Tab-separated table of C-alpha atoms in Angstrom:
chain	number	residue	atom	x	y	z
E	1	MET	CA	-1.810	30.012	10.678
E	2	GLU	CA	-4.098	27.155	12.014
E	3	VAL	CA	-2.934	24.365	13.244
E	4	LEU	CA	-5.272	21.589	12.426
E	5	TYR	CA	-4.016	18.540	14.168
E	6	SER	CA	-3.782	18.660	18.249
E	7	LEU	CA	-1.805	15.615	18.122
E	8	THR	CA	0.497	13.408	15.658
E	9	PHE	CA	-1.889	10.844	14.309
E	10	LEU	CA	-5.731	12.935	14.562
E	11	HIS	CA	-7.181	11.739	11.280
E	12	LEU	CA	-8.058	13.591	8.452
E	13	GLN	CA	-10.128	16.979	9.194
E	14	VAL	CA	-12.644	16.357	6.789
E	15	PHE	CA	-11.627	17.806	3.678
E	16	LEU	CA	-9.020	19.602	4.624
E	17	PHE	CA	-5.899	17.751	4.655
E	18	CYS	CA	-3.932	14.884	4.606
E	19	LEU	CA	5.320	12.481	3.859
E	20	ALA	CA	9.465	10.671	5.092
E	21	VAL	CA	11.654	9.180	3.539
E	22	VAL	CA	11.031	8.309	3.447
E	23	ASN	CA	14.115	7.235	3.657
E	24	ALA	CA	15.850	4.186	4.850
E	25	ASP	CA	18.695	4.804	6.989
E	26	THR	CA	18.983	1.712	9.529
E	27	PRO	CA	19.587	-1.555	8.491
E	28	ALA	CA	16.467	-2.859	10.168
E	29	ASP	CA	13.241	-3.910	8.095
E	30	CYS	CA	10.088	-4.585	10.418
E	31	LYS	CA	6.313	-4.134	8.139
E	32	PHE	CA	2.461	-3.543	9.773
E	33	ASP	CA	2.677	-7.161	10.332
E	34	ASP	CA	5.102	-7.042	12.734
E	35	ILE	CA	4.410	-4.543	14.903
E	36	VAL	CA	0.960	-4.097	15.121
E	37	GLY	CA	0.359	-6.297	18.549
E	38	LYS	CA	0.499	-6.448	21.682
E	39	TRP	CA	3.493	-4.369	23.011
E	40	LYS	CA	5.407	-3.688	27.367
E	41	PHE	CA	7.026	-0.616	27.647
E	42	SER	CA	9.656	-0.541	29.879
E	43	VAL	CA	10.046	2.637	31.187
E	44	GLY	CA	13.119	3.877	32.433
E	45	LYS	CA	13.162	7.423	35.372
E	46	GLY	CA	11.235	10.245	34.347
E	47	GLY	CA	12.061	13.860	34.706
E	48	PHE	CA	14.691	14.984	31.760
E	49	ASP	CA	14.075	17.405	29.084
E	50	ASN	CA	16.033	16.937	25.446
E	51	THR	CA	19.048	16.782	26.271
E	52	LEU	CA	18.534	13.068	28.243
E	53	ASN	CA	20.509	10.421	26.567
E	54	CYS	CA	18.849	7.153	26.049
E	55	THR	CA	22.039	5.397	24.327
E	56	ASP	CA	22.161	3.250	27.738
E	57	PRO	CA	18.994	3.485	29.083
E	58	ALA	CA	18.312	3.758	33.416
E	59	GLU	CA	17.105	0.846	34.716
E	60	LYS	CA	12.836	0.348	34.472
E	61	VAL	CA	10.595	1.639	37.096
E	62	LYS	CA	7.415	0.824	35.111
E	63	ASP	CA	5.870	-0.657	32.428
E	64	VAL	CA	3.469	-0.155	30.008
E	65	SER	CA	1.273	-2.329	28.625
E	66	VAL	CA	-0.128	-1.586	24.986
E	67	GLU	CA	-1.823	-3.159	22.044
E	68	LEU	CA	-1.704	-1.721	18.333
E	69	LEU	CA	-3.813	-2.025	16.028
E	70	PHE	CA	-3.687	-1.860	12.536
E	71	PRO	CA	-3.632	0.761	11.103
E	72	ASP	CA	-3.054	3.323	13.779
E	73	VAL	CA	-5.084	2.606	17.213
E	74	ALA	CA	-3.362	2.152	20.131
E	75	VAL	CA	-5.232	1.240	23.078
E	76	ASP	CA	-3.341	1.239	27.101
E	77	LEU	CA	-4.713	-2.511	28.317
E	78	ASP	CA	-4.117	-1.338	32.020
E	79	TYR	CA	-6.918	1.513	31.543
E	80	GLY	CA	-8.628	0.688	28.231
E	81	HIS	CA	-7.870	4.256	27.157
E	82	LYS	CA	-7.376	4.957	23.301
E	83	GLY	CA	-4.935	6.918	21.163
E	84	HIS	CA	-2.720	6.802	18.294
E	85	TRP	CA	0.449	5.233	16.222
E	86	THR	CA	1.957	5.375	13.276
E	87	LEU	CA	4.991	2.759	11.580
E	88	ILE	CA	7.903	5.254	10.593
E	89	TYR	CA	8.641	3.260	7.206
E	90	ASN	CA	9.833	0.521	7.822
E	91	GLN	CA	12.279	1.006	10.638
E	92	GLY	CA	10.215	2.129	13.792
E	93	PHE	CA	7.039	3.586	15.045
E	94	GLU	CA	5.945	6.642	17.513
E	95	VAL	CA	3.001	6.263	19.856
E	96	ALA	CA	0.485	8.929	21.771
E	97	LEU	CA	-0.866	7.193	24.278
E	98	ASN	CA	-2.318	8.488	27.747
E	99	ASN	CA	-0.666	12.057	27.178
E	100	LYS	CA	2.756	10.377	26.128
E	101	LYS	CA	4.802	10.419	22.860
E	102	TYR	CA	7.073	6.655	22.309
E	103	PHE	CA	9.149	6.756	19.304
E	104	ALA	CA	11.992	4.020	19.282
E	105	PHE	CA	13.344	2.246	16.609
E	106	SER	CA	13.075	-1.570	16.049
E	107	LYS	CA	15.875	-3.457	17.138
E	108	TYR	CA	18.939	-5.212	14.411
E	109	ILE	CA	22.448	-6.383	15.174
E	110	THR	CA	24.966	-6.251	12.314
E	111	ASP	CA	28.065	-8.739	13.754
E	112	LYS	CA	31.584	-8.444	12.671
E	113	ALA	CA	31.221	-9.926	9.330
E	114	GLY	CA	28.395	-6.986	8.530
E	115	LYS	CA	25.479	-9.961	8.965
E	116	THR	CA	22.098	-7.861	10.007
E	117	GLN	CA	19.268	-9.254	11.797
E	118	SER	CA	16.397	-7.182	12.804
E	119	PHE	CA	14.285	-7.850	15.653
E	120	CYS	CA	10.877	-6.720	14.823
E	121	ASN	CA	9.161	-7.646	18.039
E	122	GLU	CA	11.729	-5.378	20.330
E	123	THR	CA	13.257	-1.650	19.501
E	124	LEU	CA	16.024	-0.491	20.137
E	125	PRO	CA	16.358	1.692	23.294
E	126	GLY	CA	14.350	4.674	22.494
E	127	TRP	CA	12.361	8.651	24.152
E	128	VAL	CA	9.286	9.273	25.776
E	129	HIS	CA	7.663	12.925	26.924
E	130	ASN	CA	4.609	14.114	27.921
E	131	ILE	CA	2.611	15.676	24.539
E	132	ASP	CA	4.345	19.507	25.929
E	133	GLY	CA	7.938	17.926	25.274
E	134	LYS	CA	8.754	17.974	29.350
E	135	ASP	CA	9.453	15.066	31.767
E	136	TRP	CA	11.735	12.942	29.512
E	137	ALA	CA	12.788	9.174	30.593
E	138	CYS	CA	14.055	6.189	28.214
E	139	TYR	CA	12.278	3.121	27.109
E	140	VAL	CA	12.631	-0.241	25.287
E	141	GLY	CA	9.970	-1.538	23.596
E	142	LYS	CA	9.283	-6.010	23.142
E	143	LYS	CA	6.287	-7.188	22.286
E	144	GLU	CA	3.996	-9.485	23.417
E	145	GLU	CA	6.156	-12.438	21.259
E	146	THR	CA	18.828	-9.987	6.213
E	147	ILE	CA	22.182	-9.655	5.047
E	148	ALA	CA	24.341	-6.987	3.920
E	149	THR	CA	27.360	-7.272	1.184
E	150	PRO	CA	29.952	-4.776	1.680
E	151	GLU	CA	30.268	-3.137	-1.441
E	152	LYS	CA	33.592	-2.707	-3.453
E	153	LYS	CA	34.944	1.176	-4.231
E	154	THR	CA	33.785	2.023	-7.423
E	155	PHE	CA	33.213	4.408	-9.202
E	156	TYR	CA	30.269	5.927	-11.108
E	157	ARG	CA	30.779	5.908	-14.470
E	158	ASN	CA	28.488	7.857	-17.612
E	159	ASN	CA	26.863	5.510	-19.308
E	160	LEU	CA	25.690	6.703	-23.252
E	161	GLU	CA	24.414	3.869	-24.485
E	162	PHE	CA	22.141	3.445	-21.198
E	163	VAL	CA	20.796	7.126	-21.733
E	164	LYS	CA	20.516	6.068	-25.516
E	165	LYS	CA	17.834	3.483	-24.640
E	166	ILE	CA	16.393	5.445	-22.337
E	167	ASN	CA	15.891	8.396	-25.000
E	168	SER	CA	14.642	5.843	-27.311
E	169	ALA	CA	12.096	3.977	-24.565
E	170	GLN	CA	9.745	6.845	-24.064
E	171	SER	CA	9.312	10.202	-25.158
E	172	SER	CA	7.755	11.781	-21.787
E	173	TRP	CA	11.098	12.678	-20.487
E	174	THR	CA	14.879	13.396	-22.063
E	175	ALA	CA	17.718	11.707	-20.444
E	176	GLY	CA	21.550	12.869	-20.256
E	177	LEU	CA	24.842	12.549	-18.695
E	178	TYR	CA	26.101	14.180	-15.710
E	179	PRO	CA	30.095	14.589	-16.172
E	180	GLU	CA	29.940	15.013	-11.612
E	181	HIS	CA	28.284	11.960	-10.862
E	182	GLU	CA	31.643	10.465	-12.030
E	183	LYS	CA	33.483	11.470	-8.937
E	184	TYR	CA	31.412	9.731	-6.583
E	185	THR	CA	31.129	6.150	-6.020
E	186	LEU	CA	28.195	3.938	-6.303
E	187	GLU	CA	28.079	4.416	-2.973
E	188	GLN	CA	28.326	7.491	-2.790
E	189	MET	CA	25.437	8.397	-5.731
E	190	LYS	CA	23.106	5.341	-3.132
E	191	ASN	CA	24.006	8.312	-0.488
E	192	ARG	CA	22.693	10.788	-2.916
E	193	ALA	CA	19.948	8.292	-3.660
E	194	GLY	CA	19.003	7.986	-0.239
E	195	GLY	CA	21.218	6.380	1.637
E	196	SER	CA	23.408	3.411	1.523
E	197	THR	CA	20.876	1.301	3.543
E	198	SER	CA	17.699	2.774	2.002
E	199	LYS	CA	16.449	-0.909	0.012
E	200	ALA	CA	12.925	-1.384	1.581
E	201	SER	CA	9.300	-1.470	0.569
E	202	ARG	CA	6.737	0.847	1.069
E	203	PRO	CA	3.133	1.198	1.375
E	204	LEU	CA	0.034	1.376	-0.995
E	205	THR	CA	-1.842	4.706	-1.109
E	206	ALA	CA	-4.777	5.256	-0.165
E	207	GLN	CA	-8.294	4.737	-1.212
E	208	VAL	CA	-9.501	8.433	-2.144
E	209	SER	CA	-13.404	9.140	0.195
E	210	GLN	CA	-15.962	11.094	-1.682
E	211	GLU	CA	-15.350	13.159	0.109
E	212	VAL	CA	-12.161	14.142	-0.330
E	213	ALA	CA	-12.564	13.855	-4.423
E	214	LYS	CA	-15.259	16.268	-4.249
E	215	LEU	CA	-13.006	18.784	-2.606
E	216	ALA	CA	-10.003	18.123	-5.177
E	217	GLU	CA	-12.065	18.885	-7.843
E	218	THR	CA	-12.836	22.042	-6.726
E	219	LEU	CA	-8.914	22.573	-6.775
E	220	PRO	CA	-7.236	24.577	-9.735
E	221	SER	CA	-6.315	23.017	-12.565
E	222	GLU	CA	-2.416	23.731	-11.614
E	223	PHE	CA	-0.208	25.806	-8.852
E	224	ASP	CA	3.140	26.040	-8.105
E	225	TRP	CA	4.492	27.877	-4.352
E	226	ARG	CA	7.355	29.526	-7.277
E	227	ASN	CA	5.037	31.969	-8.818
E	228	VAL	CA	1.908	32.780	-6.531
E	229	ALA	CA	0.608	36.261	-7.707
E	230	GLY	CA	4.432	36.384	-8.652
E	231	GLN	CA	5.580	35.853	-5.472
E	232	ASN	CA	8.259	32.714	-5.063
E	233	PHE	CA	7.730	30.951	-1.378
E	234	VAL	CA	10.496	28.722	-2.243
E	235	THR	CA	14.126	28.591	-0.989
E	236	PRO	CA	17.056	28.177	-3.333
E	237	VAL	CA	17.958	24.411	-4.144
E	238	ARG	CA	21.407	23.527	-2.175
E	239	ASN	CA	23.193	19.906	-3.007
E	240	GLN	CA	23.819	16.966	-0.483
E	241	ALA	CA	26.837	15.825	-2.515
E	242	GLN	CA	27.942	12.488	-1.630
E	243	CYS	CA	25.939	12.607	1.721
E	244	GLY	CA	23.153	10.339	2.477
E	245	SER	CA	21.104	13.857	3.384
E	246	CYS	CA	19.154	14.100	1.381
E	247	TYR	CA	16.123	13.629	4.677
E	248	ALA	CA	17.610	16.960	6.434
E	249	PHE	CA	17.506	18.676	3.035
E	250	ALA	CA	14.049	17.979	2.215
E	251	SER	CA	12.596	18.751	5.782
E	252	MET	CA	14.643	22.073	5.751
E	253	ALA	CA	13.405	23.256	2.591
E	254	MET	CA	9.967	22.338	3.625
E	255	LEU	CA	10.315	24.331	7.007
E	256	GLU	CA	11.763	26.737	5.214
E	257	ALA	CA	8.643	27.564	2.596
E	258	ARG	CA	5.696	26.807	5.194
E	259	LEU	CA	7.804	29.700	7.058
E	260	LYS	CA	8.101	31.970	4.003
E	261	ILE	CA	4.074	31.519	3.504
E	262	GLU	CA	3.313	31.822	6.888
E	263	THR	CA	4.496	35.121	7.290
E	264	ASN	CA	4.024	35.857	3.959
E	265	ASN	CA	7.648	36.024	2.596
E	266	THR	CA	8.315	38.339	5.377
E	267	VAL	CA	10.726	36.041	7.094
E	268	SER	CA	12.511	34.062	5.151
E	269	LYS	CA	15.181	31.347	6.640
E	270	VAL	CA	18.033	28.994	5.304
E	271	PHE	CA	18.344	26.182	7.748
E	272	SER	CA	21.102	23.599	8.672
E	273	PRO	CA	20.954	20.434	7.398
E	274	GLN	CA	24.364	20.134	8.935
E	275	ASP	CA	22.798	20.302	12.604
E	276	VAL	CA	20.594	17.074	11.823
E	277	VAL	CA	23.871	15.310	10.142
E	278	ASP	CA	25.290	16.360	13.498
E	279	CYS	CA	23.055	16.302	16.428
E	280	SER	CA	20.069	14.816	15.310
E	281	GLU	CA	19.670	11.028	17.284
E	282	TYR	CA	16.498	10.748	15.297
E	283	SER	CA	18.114	10.043	12.015
E	284	GLN	CA	21.764	7.760	10.715
E	285	GLY	CA	23.682	11.479	10.001
E	286	CYS	CA	25.492	10.653	5.798
E	287	SER	CA	23.600	7.355	6.445
E	288	GLY	CA	20.296	8.232	6.321
E	289	GLY	CA	17.023	9.447	7.988
E	290	PHE	CA	13.279	10.296	7.570
E	291	PRO	CA	11.891	13.895	7.026
E	292	TYR	CA	8.849	12.470	9.307
E	293	LEU	CA	11.318	12.832	12.394
E	294	ILE	CA	12.803	15.559	11.696
E	295	ALA	CA	10.830	18.265	9.905
E	296	GLY	CA	8.275	16.777	12.078
E	297	LYS	CA	9.758	15.161	15.743
E	298	TYR	CA	12.855	16.925	15.445
E	299	ALA	CA	12.025	20.270	14.907
E	300	GLN	CA	9.308	20.155	17.543
E	301	ASP	CA	11.678	18.253	20.298
E	302	PHE	CA	14.858	20.821	19.555
E	303	GLY	CA	14.324	22.637	16.803
E	304	VAL	CA	16.466	23.513	14.024
E	305	VAL	CA	18.904	25.981	13.222
E	306	GLU	CA	20.212	28.322	10.611
E	307	GLU	CA	23.306	27.131	7.500
E	308	SER	CA	24.985	30.094	8.947
E	309	CYS	CA	24.684	28.112	12.774
E	310	SER	CA	26.121	24.893	11.412
E	311	SER	CA	27.545	24.788	7.389
E	312	TYR	CA	27.408	21.906	5.324
E	313	THR	CA	29.775	19.537	4.718
E	314	GLY	CA	28.532	16.908	3.492
E	315	LYS	CA	29.466	14.401	5.876
E	316	ASP	CA	29.209	13.116	9.300
E	317	GLY	CA	30.440	15.501	11.976
E	318	LYS	CA	31.087	15.871	15.993
E	319	CYS	CA	27.788	17.539	17.003
E	320	VAL	CA	29.386	20.776	18.882
E	321	PRO	CA	26.493	22.731	21.717
E	322	ASN	CA	26.505	25.958	20.572
E	323	LYS	CA	23.590	29.265	21.636
E	324	CYS	CA	22.157	30.105	18.632
E	325	GLN	CA	18.729	30.962	18.024
E	326	ARG	CA	16.533	27.395	17.752
E	327	TYR	CA	13.000	27.571	15.389
E	328	TYR	CA	10.831	24.950	15.972
E	329	SER	CA	7.519	23.510	14.937
E	330	ALA	CA	4.457	23.498	16.437
E	331	ASP	CA	3.574	19.963	14.457
E	332	TYR	CA	3.398	17.487	11.901
E	333	SER	CA	1.872	13.957	10.398
E	334	TYR	CA	1.748	12.327	7.042
E	335	VAL	CA	-0.889	12.854	4.683
E	336	GLY	CA	-4.156	11.599	5.614
E	337	GLY	CA	-3.224	11.458	9.430
E	338	PHE	CA	-0.900	8.273	9.580
E	339	TYR	CA	1.826	6.076	7.371
E	340	GLY	CA	-0.362	4.551	4.562
E	341	ALA	CA	-3.005	6.639	3.957
E	342	CYS	CA	-1.878	9.205	1.648
E	343	ASN	CA	-3.493	9.279	-1.643
E	344	GLU	CA	-2.475	12.024	-4.651
E	345	ALA	CA	-6.121	13.777	-4.173
E	346	LEU	CA	-5.281	14.679	-0.095
E	347	MET	CA	-1.776	15.352	-1.422
E	348	ARG	CA	-3.154	18.692	-3.371
E	349	ILE	CA	-5.643	19.407	-0.596
E	350	ALA	CA	-2.303	20.032	1.802
E	351	LEU	CA	-0.355	21.512	-0.220
E	352	LEU	CA	-2.853	24.192	-1.619
E	353	LYS	CA	-3.682	24.685	1.593
E	354	ASN	CA	-0.230	24.476	3.834
E	355	GLY	CA	2.570	24.748	1.356
E	356	PRO	CA	5.309	22.252	-0.114
E	357	LEU	CA	5.318	18.481	1.280
E	358	ALA	CA	8.036	16.471	1.825
E	359	VAL	CA	7.434	13.138	0.220
E	360	GLY	CA	9.887	9.627	-0.085
E	361	PHE	CA	9.785	8.132	-3.535
E	362	GLU	CA	11.982	4.944	-5.032
E	363	VAL	CA	14.930	6.231	-7.344
E	364	LEU	CA	16.179	3.842	-9.734
E	365	ASP	CA	18.908	3.633	-12.929
E	366	ASP	CA	17.323	5.522	-14.624
E	367	PHE	CA	16.395	8.963	-12.858
E	368	PHE	CA	19.902	9.705	-12.167
E	369	ASN	CA	20.166	10.719	-16.167
E	370	TYR	CA	17.354	12.844	-15.702
E	371	LYS	CA	17.554	16.145	-17.997
E	372	HIS	CA	14.007	17.170	-18.895
E	373	GLY	CA	10.609	16.188	-19.537
E	374	ILE	CA	7.451	14.225	-16.951
E	375	TYR	CA	9.947	11.615	-15.513
E	376	GLN	CA	8.250	7.747	-15.528
E	377	HIS	CA	10.116	4.861	-15.209
E	378	THR	CA	11.336	2.828	-18.193
E	379	GLY	CA	12.113	-0.615	-16.476
E	380	LEU	CA	15.794	-0.233	-18.127
E	381	GLN	CA	18.961	-1.038	-15.802
E	382	ASP	CA	21.972	0.799	-16.525
E	383	LYS	CA	24.886	-2.545	-16.600
E	384	PHE	CA	27.617	-0.253	-16.132
E	385	ASN	CA	26.419	0.901	-12.533
E	386	PRO	CA	24.684	-1.972	-10.494
E	387	PHE	CA	22.123	-0.106	-8.401
E	388	GLU	CA	19.704	-1.321	-5.480
E	389	THR	CA	16.764	0.867	-5.463
E	390	THR	CA	16.866	3.463	-2.533
E	391	ASN	CA	14.771	5.755	-0.818
E	392	HIS	CA	15.006	9.744	-2.203
E	393	ALA	CA	13.476	12.702	0.251
E	394	VAL	CA	12.664	15.464	-1.833
E	395	LEU	CA	10.036	18.252	-2.136
E	396	VAL	CA	6.858	18.583	-3.617
E	397	VAL	CA	6.280	22.949	-4.533
E	398	GLY	CA	3.619	22.607	-7.106
E	399	TYR	CA	1.207	19.926	-9.780
E	400	GLY	CA	0.499	20.719	-13.346
E	401	THR	CA	-0.755	19.343	-16.731
E	402	ASP	CA	1.249	19.396	-19.250
E	403	ALA	CA	0.198	21.391	-22.544
E	404	THR	CA	2.282	18.465	-25.239
E	405	THR	CA	1.329	14.960	-23.826
E	406	GLY	CA	-1.569	15.716	-21.622
E	407	LEU	CA	0.471	14.141	-18.689
E	408	ASN	CA	-0.537	15.304	-15.158
E	409	TYR	CA	2.742	16.080	-13.204
E	410	TRP	CA	4.102	16.666	-9.672
E	411	SER	CA	7.085	19.754	-9.385
E	412	VAL	CA	9.510	18.771	-7.606
E	413	LYS	CA	12.613	19.913	-5.645
E	414	ASN	CA	15.636	18.060	-5.255
E	415	SER	CA	19.051	19.000	-3.748
E	416	TRP	CA	21.224	17.124	-6.231
E	417	GLY	CA	22.403	21.042	-7.028
E	418	PRO	CA	20.910	23.665	-10.000
E	419	THR	CA	22.609	21.871	-12.539
E	420	TRP	CA	20.663	18.633	-12.253
E	421	GLY	CA	17.125	18.273	-14.392
E	422	GLU	CA	14.827	20.986	-14.463
E	423	ASN	CA	17.196	24.303	-12.756
E	424	GLY	CA	17.610	21.561	-10.034
E	425	TYR	CA	13.473	20.118	-9.832
E	426	PHE	CA	11.736	17.894	-11.611
E	427	ARG	CA	8.754	16.499	-13.028
E	428	ILE	CA	7.404	13.306	-12.810
E	429	VAL	CA	4.282	11.956	-13.353
E	430	ARG	CA	1.268	12.527	-10.901
E	431	GLY	CA	-1.904	10.118	-10.414
E	432	ALA	CA	-0.607	6.842	-10.588
E	433	ASP	CA	1.811	6.646	-7.403
E	434	GLU	CA	5.129	6.910	-9.538
E	435	VAL	CA	7.946	5.039	-7.675
E	436	GLY	CA	5.762	5.134	-4.603
E	437	ILE	CA	6.159	9.469	-4.856
E	438	GLU	CA	2.387	9.586	-3.411
E	439	SER	CA	2.928	7.170	-0.687
E	440	MET	CA	4.593	8.273	2.513
E	441	ALA	CA	3.868	12.899	2.200
E	442	VAL	CA	4.396	14.703	5.688
E	443	GLU	CA	3.199	18.124	6.397
E	444	SER	CA	4.920	20.096	9.266
E	445	PHE	CA	4.087	23.705	11.208
E	446	PRO	CA	6.638	26.169	12.128
E	447	ILE	CA	5.557	28.154	14.477
E	448	ILE	CA	7.051	32.237	13.869
E	449	PRO	CA	9.529	33.364	15.026
C-alpha cells in the first residue's frame, strides 16, 4: 500500500488525505500556548534499542536546543534546521527533527492527598530515537521558561425519567436503558468512556481549503467499509468492560481493518488490547491512552501481537516477555498532518482512500443511553449519575445521509459490546464536529506481514 507520509508530521499532500483520544490518560493538562516556545532537551547516552527503560534516565550527555512554533514547525536553534512537531492532546508532544524523533509526556505531580499540579514547561523522562527506529536514548525537556477529588464508590443507576426526557427533547435518535450498566461504579463507567482522568479540552476543526472541498465533492454520497461490493473489511465488535482501554481497542480495530483492506481480505487478524494495557509505556493501562501513540508510535516502535498471545482481561497486568510474532506500522499521522488540522472533508477523503479512522470525542451523560438513530447531544444531564466529560476513542468506518431526517452522519464502531447501540455501532451527526468527533482523527498504516 502506498505510504503517503515519509515522516509522522508531513503536511497534507494535496487532495489525498488529511485521530487520539483522544483520550486523556494522565492528569497533565497542557495546551498549545503552554508548549510553544524554546526548549532544551537534555539527552542521555545513546546506542540502545526499544527495550530502553527511561523511568530513571541516565546522566545527560548533550543538550539539544529546539524552538516549537505554532502549529507544527520545529527549529533546531543550534544549526537552523527545520522539522515538525505535534501536540498529543493535552498530555505531551512529539518532535521530528534532524533524523530523530523525541516523545515525552508533560510533567505533573500528584501528592498524597490526591492533588495534582501540571508543569507544562517540563516533560517527564521520554524517549528519542532515529527515524528508522534505531539508536534509542532517554531525554528530559525543559522550556526556557488542578485538583482531583477522589470519587465515591457509587454504582451507576439506570434512570428511566432521564431516558424519557432525552426522547422528548429530540427525534433524531432513541434512548433506552442498559441493565448491564448497573454492575459498574461511576468510576468504571468513566473508564468505559475514556479514562477516569480524561476530562480535557479539544482543538477546533480546521478550515477546509478550496482544493480539499473540491475533491470532497467528488466522493460518493455514502460509504461503509462493512459493505464494499459485498465485502466486510471491519472485524467484530468487542467489549472493553470496566477498563479505560478504549484507546487500545480503537487502535487495534483500525490496524485490523486496514490490514484486511491492504490484503483484499486475505489476511484477517485480531490484535491484543491487553498487550497494550500491560506493556505500553506510551499509555497508562486501564487509566487511558491515545490512538496516536498506540496505533501509530507503539505499533511502529514495538509492534502489536495477536489476541491469542495476550488475551483480554479488562484490568491492569504485568508485562510478560513473549516470543509471539509482532506486527508493525509503517507510518502514522493525525488526519490533516498535525494536531488541530482535521476536518470533516479530510476525514472522508482519508476514510475512503486508506480505511477506518480512530477518533476521539466527548462522552456526555445522554450518550450512555443511546439505542439507535443519529446521535446529537441533548444538553440534558442525568442527576442520578453526575458525570464529568470524558474523551472516548472509537473507530469511524463509514458515512451517509439519513433518508428520513436528511441528517448527515458518521457510522462508528464502539467497544461496549455488540448488544449496545446498533449492534455495537452508533451513528452521529456529521459536518458539525458534534462533541468533537471531527477534531482529532488518527490514521496508521500497518505493514503487511
